[in-house]
Short mmCIF file of C-alpha atoms in Angstrom, two decimals:
data_model
loop_
_atom_site.label_atom_id
_atom_site.label_comp_id
_atom_site.label_asym_id
_atom_site.label_seq_id
_atom_site.Cartn_x
_atom_site.Cartn_y
_atom_site.Cartn_z
CA UNK A 594 -57.40 -21.43 -22.01
CA UNK A 595 -55.27 -23.64 -19.81
CA UNK A 596 -53.16 -24.64 -22.82
CA UNK A 597 -52.60 -21.00 -23.79
CA UNK A 598 -51.60 -20.19 -20.20
CA UNK A 599 -49.16 -23.10 -20.08
CA UNK A 600 -47.63 -22.07 -23.40
CA UNK A 601 -47.42 -18.47 -22.26
CA UNK A 602 -45.77 -19.49 -19.00
CA UNK A 603 -43.34 -21.82 -20.76
CA UNK A 604 -42.41 -19.14 -23.27
CA UNK A 605 -41.86 -16.69 -20.45
CA UNK A 606 -39.61 -19.15 -18.65
CA UNK A 607 -37.61 -19.79 -21.83
CA UNK A 608 -37.22 -16.05 -22.42
CA UNK A 609 -36.07 -15.52 -18.85
CA UNK A 610 -33.56 -18.32 -19.29
CA UNK A 611 -32.19 -16.78 -22.47
CA UNK A 612 -31.95 -13.37 -20.84
CA UNK A 613 -30.04 -14.91 -17.93
CA UNK A 614 -27.40 -16.51 -20.14
CA UNK A 615 -25.13 -13.48 -20.63
CA UNK A 616 -24.81 -12.91 -16.87
CA UNK A 617 -23.88 -16.54 -16.29
CA UNK A 618 -21.43 -16.53 -19.18
CA UNK A 619 -19.75 -13.38 -17.80
CA UNK A 620 -18.87 -15.07 -14.51
CA UNK A 621 -15.14 -15.79 -14.28
CA UNK A 622 -12.81 -17.54 -11.86
CA UNK A 623 -9.44 -15.91 -11.20
CA UNK A 624 -6.95 -18.39 -9.78
CA UNK A 625 -4.29 -16.44 -7.87
CA UNK A 626 -1.22 -18.32 -6.68
CA UNK A 627 1.65 -17.76 -4.29
CA UNK A 628 4.51 -19.88 -3.00
CA UNK A 629 4.14 -19.33 0.74
CA UNK A 630 1.75 -20.87 3.30
CA UNK A 631 -1.89 -19.81 3.39
CA UNK A 632 -1.44 -17.69 6.54
CA UNK A 633 1.68 -15.91 5.25
CA UNK A 634 1.78 -12.26 4.22
CA UNK A 635 0.91 -13.29 0.67
CA UNK A 636 -2.11 -15.23 1.87
CA UNK A 637 -3.31 -12.39 4.07
CA UNK A 638 -2.93 -9.88 1.23
CA UNK A 639 -4.69 -12.33 -1.06
CA UNK A 640 -7.71 -12.69 1.22
CA UNK A 641 -8.24 -8.92 1.30
CA UNK A 642 -7.92 -8.78 -2.50
CA UNK A 643 -10.34 -11.68 -2.88
CA UNK A 644 -12.99 -9.96 -0.77
CA UNK A 645 -12.63 -6.62 -2.53
CA UNK A 646 -12.54 -8.09 -6.04
CA UNK A 647 -15.73 -10.04 -5.43
CA UNK A 648 -17.37 -7.00 -3.81
CA UNK A 649 -16.39 -4.54 -6.53
CA UNK A 650 -17.47 -6.87 -9.36
CA UNK A 651 -20.71 -7.84 -7.60
CA UNK A 652 -19.60 -11.46 -7.61
CA UNK A 653 -18.99 -11.62 -11.35
CA UNK A 654 -15.35 -12.59 -10.70
CA UNK A 655 -14.66 -15.39 -8.25
CA UNK A 656 -11.11 -15.18 -6.87
CA UNK A 657 -9.60 -18.50 -5.78
CA UNK A 658 -6.38 -18.33 -3.75
CA UNK A 659 -3.89 -21.14 -4.42
CA UNK A 660 -1.08 -21.23 -1.86
CA UNK A 661 2.06 -23.29 -1.55
CA UNK A 662 3.03 -23.56 -5.25
CA UNK A 663 -0.23 -25.33 -6.16
CA UNK A 664 -0.48 -23.79 -9.63
CA UNK A 665 3.14 -22.77 -10.21
CA UNK A 666 6.35 -22.07 -8.37
CA UNK A 667 7.27 -18.44 -7.79
CA UNK A 668 10.29 -18.86 -10.06
CA UNK A 669 8.14 -20.08 -12.97
CA UNK A 670 4.96 -18.05 -12.44
CA UNK A 671 5.91 -14.97 -14.44
CA UNK A 672 6.63 -17.01 -17.55
CA UNK A 673 3.40 -18.94 -16.99
CA UNK A 674 1.46 -15.66 -16.96
CA UNK A 675 3.16 -14.62 -20.19
CA UNK A 676 1.99 -17.90 -21.69
CA UNK A 677 -1.49 -17.37 -20.25
CA UNK A 678 -1.53 -20.61 -18.24
CA UNK A 679 -1.74 -18.82 -14.86
CA UNK A 680 -4.29 -16.07 -14.13
CA UNK A 681 -2.50 -14.26 -11.33
CA UNK A 682 0.37 -14.63 -8.87
CA UNK A 683 2.12 -12.84 -6.03
CA UNK A 684 5.83 -12.73 -6.93
CA UNK A 685 8.61 -11.25 -4.82
CA UNK A 686 10.02 -8.31 -6.77
CA UNK A 687 13.55 -9.72 -7.04
CA UNK A 688 12.19 -12.84 -8.76
CA UNK A 689 10.64 -10.66 -11.47
CA UNK A 690 14.02 -9.25 -12.53
CA UNK A 691 15.08 -12.23 -14.71
CA UNK A 692 11.97 -11.56 -16.81
CA UNK A 693 12.03 -7.74 -16.63
CA UNK A 694 15.48 -6.40 -15.66
CA UNK A 695 14.26 -2.88 -14.79
CA UNK A 696 12.64 -4.33 -11.66
CA UNK A 697 16.18 -4.60 -10.27
CA UNK A 698 16.05 -0.86 -9.62
CA UNK A 699 13.83 -1.59 -6.62
CA UNK A 700 16.19 -4.35 -5.49
CA UNK A 701 19.26 -2.11 -5.27
CA UNK A 702 20.57 -2.07 -1.69
CA UNK A 703 19.57 1.00 0.33
CA UNK A 704 17.96 2.62 -2.76
CA UNK A 705 15.03 3.83 -0.64
CA UNK A 706 16.03 6.31 2.06
CA UNK A 707 13.03 5.71 4.32
CA UNK A 708 9.42 4.51 4.31
CA UNK A 709 8.13 7.88 3.13
CA UNK A 710 10.46 7.82 0.14
CA UNK A 711 9.40 4.27 -0.69
CA UNK A 712 5.69 5.14 -0.58
CA UNK A 713 6.22 8.24 -2.72
CA UNK A 714 7.89 6.14 -5.40
CA UNK A 715 5.53 3.16 -5.48
CA UNK A 716 2.29 5.15 -5.12
CA UNK A 717 3.29 8.02 -7.41
CA UNK A 718 4.19 8.70 -11.03
CA UNK A 719 7.33 6.54 -10.93
CA UNK A 720 5.38 3.50 -9.77
CA UNK A 721 2.70 3.97 -12.43
CA UNK A 722 5.34 4.37 -15.12
CA UNK A 723 6.90 1.07 -14.03
CA UNK A 724 3.54 -0.70 -14.19
CA UNK A 725 2.86 0.65 -17.67
CA UNK A 726 6.31 -0.21 -19.00
CA UNK A 727 6.33 -3.72 -17.54
CA UNK A 728 3.00 -4.44 -19.22
CA UNK A 729 4.22 -3.02 -22.54
CA UNK A 730 7.47 -5.00 -22.40
CA UNK A 731 6.20 -8.35 -21.10
CA UNK A 732 2.38 -8.36 -21.55
CA UNK A 733 2.01 -9.12 -17.81
CA UNK A 734 -0.04 -6.67 -15.74
CA UNK A 735 1.23 -5.47 -12.35
CA UNK A 736 -2.04 -4.80 -10.54
CA UNK A 737 -0.44 -3.48 -7.33
CA UNK A 738 2.97 -3.31 -5.68
CA UNK A 739 1.49 -4.39 -2.37
CA UNK A 740 2.87 -3.61 1.09
CA UNK A 741 6.63 -3.29 1.40
CA UNK A 742 8.82 -4.65 4.17
CA UNK A 743 12.51 -4.63 4.83
CA UNK A 744 14.40 -7.90 4.52
CA UNK A 745 16.13 -9.10 7.67
CA UNK A 746 19.28 -11.22 7.63
CA UNK A 747 19.82 -14.44 9.61
CA UNK A 748 22.50 -17.10 9.90
CA UNK A 749 23.50 -20.16 11.86
CA UNK A 750 27.18 -19.35 12.41
CA UNK A 751 27.72 -16.14 14.41
CA UNK A 752 26.28 -12.77 15.38
CA UNK A 753 26.93 -9.92 12.96
CA UNK A 754 27.91 -6.63 14.58
CA UNK A 755 30.06 -5.22 11.76
CA UNK A 756 30.43 -5.91 8.06
CA UNK A 757 33.64 -7.82 8.82
CA UNK A 758 31.47 -10.47 10.53
CA UNK A 759 29.93 -11.32 7.14
CA UNK A 760 33.26 -12.59 5.85
CA UNK A 761 32.99 -16.07 4.34
CA UNK A 762 29.38 -16.78 5.31
CA UNK A 763 27.58 -18.92 2.71
CA UNK A 764 24.39 -16.97 2.11
CA UNK A 765 21.39 -18.16 0.15
CA UNK A 766 20.28 -15.50 -2.30
CA UNK A 767 17.57 -15.56 -4.98
CA UNK A 768 18.79 -15.94 -8.55
CA UNK A 769 19.13 -12.18 -8.84
CA UNK A 770 22.29 -10.44 -10.01
CA UNK A 771 21.88 -7.37 -7.78
CA UNK A 772 21.40 -9.44 -4.64
CA UNK A 773 24.36 -11.66 -5.50
CA UNK A 774 26.57 -8.61 -6.06
CA UNK A 775 25.35 -7.01 -2.83
CA UNK A 776 26.36 -9.92 -0.61
CA UNK A 777 29.67 -10.17 -2.42
CA UNK A 778 30.23 -6.47 -1.61
CA UNK A 779 29.36 -7.23 2.02
CA UNK A 780 32.09 -9.91 2.09
CA UNK A 781 29.87 -13.00 2.13
CA UNK A 782 29.75 -15.95 -0.31
CA UNK A 783 26.33 -15.80 -1.99
CA UNK A 784 24.77 -19.07 -3.16
CA UNK A 785 21.92 -18.54 -5.68
CA UNK A 786 19.02 -20.89 -4.95
CA UNK A 787 15.38 -21.05 -6.02
CA UNK A 788 12.90 -20.38 -3.22
CA UNK A 789 11.61 -23.95 -3.43
CA UNK A 790 15.10 -25.24 -2.54
CA UNK A 791 15.79 -22.74 0.23
CA UNK A 792 14.18 -24.25 3.37
CA UNK A 793 15.98 -27.57 2.88
CA UNK A 794 19.32 -25.87 2.16
CA UNK A 795 19.05 -23.84 5.35
CA UNK A 796 17.93 -26.76 7.49
CA UNK A 797 20.67 -29.09 6.25
CA UNK A 798 23.42 -26.47 6.52
CA UNK A 799 24.12 -26.38 2.79
CA UNK A 800 24.06 -22.60 3.30
CA UNK A 801 24.74 -20.68 6.51
CA UNK A 802 21.93 -18.16 6.23
CA UNK A 803 19.83 -15.89 4.09
CA UNK A 804 17.47 -12.94 4.21
CA UNK A 805 13.71 -12.53 3.99
CA UNK A 806 10.92 -10.19 4.94
CA UNK A 807 10.76 -10.39 8.72
CA UNK A 808 7.41 -12.16 8.91
CA UNK A 809 8.63 -14.84 6.50
CA UNK A 810 11.35 -15.83 8.96
CA UNK A 811 8.59 -16.63 11.43
CA UNK A 812 6.08 -18.01 8.90
CA UNK A 813 8.67 -20.48 7.57
CA UNK A 814 9.94 -21.33 11.10
CA UNK A 815 13.53 -20.50 10.14
CA UNK A 816 14.17 -19.51 13.75
CA UNK A 817 14.21 -23.21 14.60
CA UNK A 818 17.61 -23.66 12.93
CA UNK A 819 18.93 -20.11 12.34
CA UNK A 820 19.91 -18.70 15.76
CA UNK A 821 21.22 -15.26 14.68
CA UNK A 822 18.91 -12.43 13.59
CA UNK A 823 20.60 -9.37 12.06
CA UNK A 824 18.71 -6.12 11.40
CA UNK A 825 20.34 -4.81 8.21
CA UNK A 826 17.33 -3.37 6.31
CA UNK A 827 19.50 -3.62 3.20
CA UNK A 828 16.75 -4.62 0.78
CA UNK A 829 13.10 -3.71 0.62
CA UNK A 830 10.88 -6.74 0.10
CA UNK A 831 7.54 -6.43 -1.60
CA UNK A 832 5.49 -8.90 -3.59
CA UNK A 833 3.40 -7.31 -6.34
CA UNK A 834 0.19 -8.91 -7.50
CA UNK A 835 0.42 -9.74 -11.20
CA UNK A 836 -2.18 -10.87 -13.71
CA UNK A 837 -1.82 -12.39 -17.14
CA UNK A 838 -2.89 -10.51 -20.24
CA UNK A 839 -4.88 -13.61 -21.18
CA UNK A 840 -7.01 -13.20 -18.04
CA UNK A 841 -7.31 -9.41 -18.27
CA UNK A 842 -8.57 -9.64 -21.85
CA UNK A 843 -11.51 -11.72 -20.64
CA UNK A 844 -12.75 -8.75 -18.61
CA UNK A 845 -14.82 -5.80 -19.67
CA UNK A 846 -13.28 -2.34 -19.31
CA UNK A 847 -15.32 -1.85 -16.14
CA UNK A 848 -14.18 -5.17 -14.68
CA UNK A 849 -10.52 -4.40 -15.42
CA UNK A 850 -10.91 -1.14 -13.51
CA UNK A 851 -12.65 -2.98 -10.66
CA UNK A 852 -9.93 -5.65 -10.39
CA UNK A 853 -7.14 -3.06 -10.46
CA UNK A 854 -8.91 -0.95 -7.84
CA UNK A 855 -9.42 -4.03 -5.67
CA UNK A 856 -5.70 -4.83 -5.86
CA UNK A 857 -4.61 -1.30 -4.98
CA UNK A 858 -7.16 -0.91 -2.19
CA UNK A 859 -6.18 -4.31 -0.77
CA UNK A 860 -2.52 -3.32 -0.84
CA UNK A 861 -3.23 -0.03 0.96
CA UNK A 862 -5.38 -1.72 3.61
CA UNK A 863 -2.86 -4.49 4.21
CA UNK A 864 0.01 -1.99 4.37
CA UNK A 865 -1.72 -0.37 7.35
CA UNK A 866 -2.01 -3.74 9.05
CA UNK A 867 1.65 -4.69 8.62
CA UNK A 868 3.12 -1.23 9.34
CA UNK A 869 3.43 -1.93 13.04
CA UNK A 870 4.09 -5.65 12.78
CA UNK A 871 7.77 -5.70 11.77
CA UNK A 872 9.12 -4.71 15.16
CA UNK A 873 6.61 -6.96 16.90
CA UNK A 874 7.79 -9.95 14.83
CA UNK A 875 11.44 -9.09 15.46
CA UNK A 876 10.75 -9.03 19.19
CA UNK A 877 8.92 -12.36 18.93
CA UNK A 878 11.85 -13.93 17.06
CA UNK A 879 14.30 -12.65 19.69
CA UNK A 880 12.19 -13.92 22.60
CA UNK A 881 9.82 -16.80 21.88
CA UNK A 882 11.68 -17.69 18.68
CA UNK A 883 14.97 -17.91 20.59
CA UNK A 884 17.06 -15.94 18.08
CA UNK A 885 19.90 -13.67 19.20
CA UNK A 886 19.35 -10.22 17.69
CA UNK A 887 22.03 -7.74 16.62
CA UNK A 888 21.61 -4.23 15.19
CA UNK A 889 24.92 -3.51 13.47
CA UNK A 890 26.19 -0.08 12.50
CA UNK A 891 25.09 0.22 8.85
CA UNK A 892 27.70 2.78 7.70
CA UNK A 893 30.02 0.23 6.05
CA UNK A 894 27.08 -1.64 4.52
CA UNK A 895 25.63 1.56 3.04
CA UNK A 896 29.03 2.53 1.61
CA UNK A 897 29.42 -0.90 0.00
CA UNK A 898 25.87 -0.60 -1.38
CA UNK A 899 26.74 2.64 -3.17
CA UNK A 900 29.31 0.71 -5.18
CA UNK A 901 26.67 -1.85 -6.16
CA UNK A 902 24.28 0.90 -7.23
CA UNK A 903 26.95 2.50 -9.41
CA UNK A 904 28.01 -0.86 -10.85
CA UNK A 905 24.52 -1.79 -12.04
CA UNK A 906 23.67 1.69 -13.27
CA UNK A 907 26.73 1.47 -15.52
CA UNK A 908 25.98 -2.07 -16.68
CA UNK A 909 22.27 -1.75 -17.38
CA UNK A 910 22.26 1.29 -19.64
CA UNK A 911 20.38 4.55 -20.03
CA UNK A 912 16.88 3.32 -19.15
CA UNK A 913 18.07 1.85 -15.86
CA UNK A 914 20.10 4.97 -15.00
CA UNK A 915 17.12 7.22 -15.72
CA UNK A 916 14.85 5.17 -13.45
CA UNK A 917 17.43 5.29 -10.65
CA UNK A 918 17.55 9.08 -11.02
CA UNK A 919 13.75 9.29 -10.89
CA UNK A 920 13.69 7.28 -7.67
CA UNK A 921 16.42 9.44 -6.14
CA UNK A 922 14.61 12.62 -7.20
CA UNK A 923 11.44 11.45 -5.44
CA UNK A 924 13.29 11.72 -2.13
CA UNK A 925 13.94 15.45 -2.60
#
């Protein structure tokens, strides 16, 4: 009797173990990288995504955030996702353009008329079309555009009150053709540099200045050696969350929906948090940060930007022109 009970119990334990195997096998880790510090905007967005992804999947997917270029640099991450060696990464939109040129539409100077126009594009049919086309063209999935911020300009040489004050300034720009052409149109001398090289180039005076999302100027402590803050709002900065096709194929249909929903919900929640922060950070930079702030008349900058928009629309062909028109139509 005892022997039968022991055998019965053992068999039951073995069966329970076998039944438990599929659940254990389904558990996945998603390593998500970014190039900035842990407490940067990327890190904050990432923490919200991590919490929502684990909640929505009931813990089946464990998101691990890897800051500070631990798993890749921002300049190499897109290619790594195409190869399937990186699961996910936050990449500034302008650094996606070398891999998918249509992303340059969002980089065009003054392409978005206001915050309402921007939201209508990214959260509407145009934004979804861009996500679908990027995935079809590159295999990489754009899970969410994420919150958008304007880029602010800074330099170590002089205040900028008019476009003429840009003349001759050596400005670090990402390796992005639109951004290079924009600063040339503004009268500056753009110097293309990878993000990983930028802090040293600024600190050593190899370049006179650059531009970043406002919070990045504080996060990276650029105010310590860049005394002039210039509110141009010439580019919109956003850092979409991407995932490799290799990772997404490991998920069930339900899990893919859960991860995508987590990314979009995280982006919407974080956008609310940062909406009021830009002006607060600018004030901090101009007070505690010690930077001298100028708010130049943008008329000449906007006029120069129109030439850049026309130049790239002509160069990039029908697909690019059509997307520009769709973005412009969304403002009507």
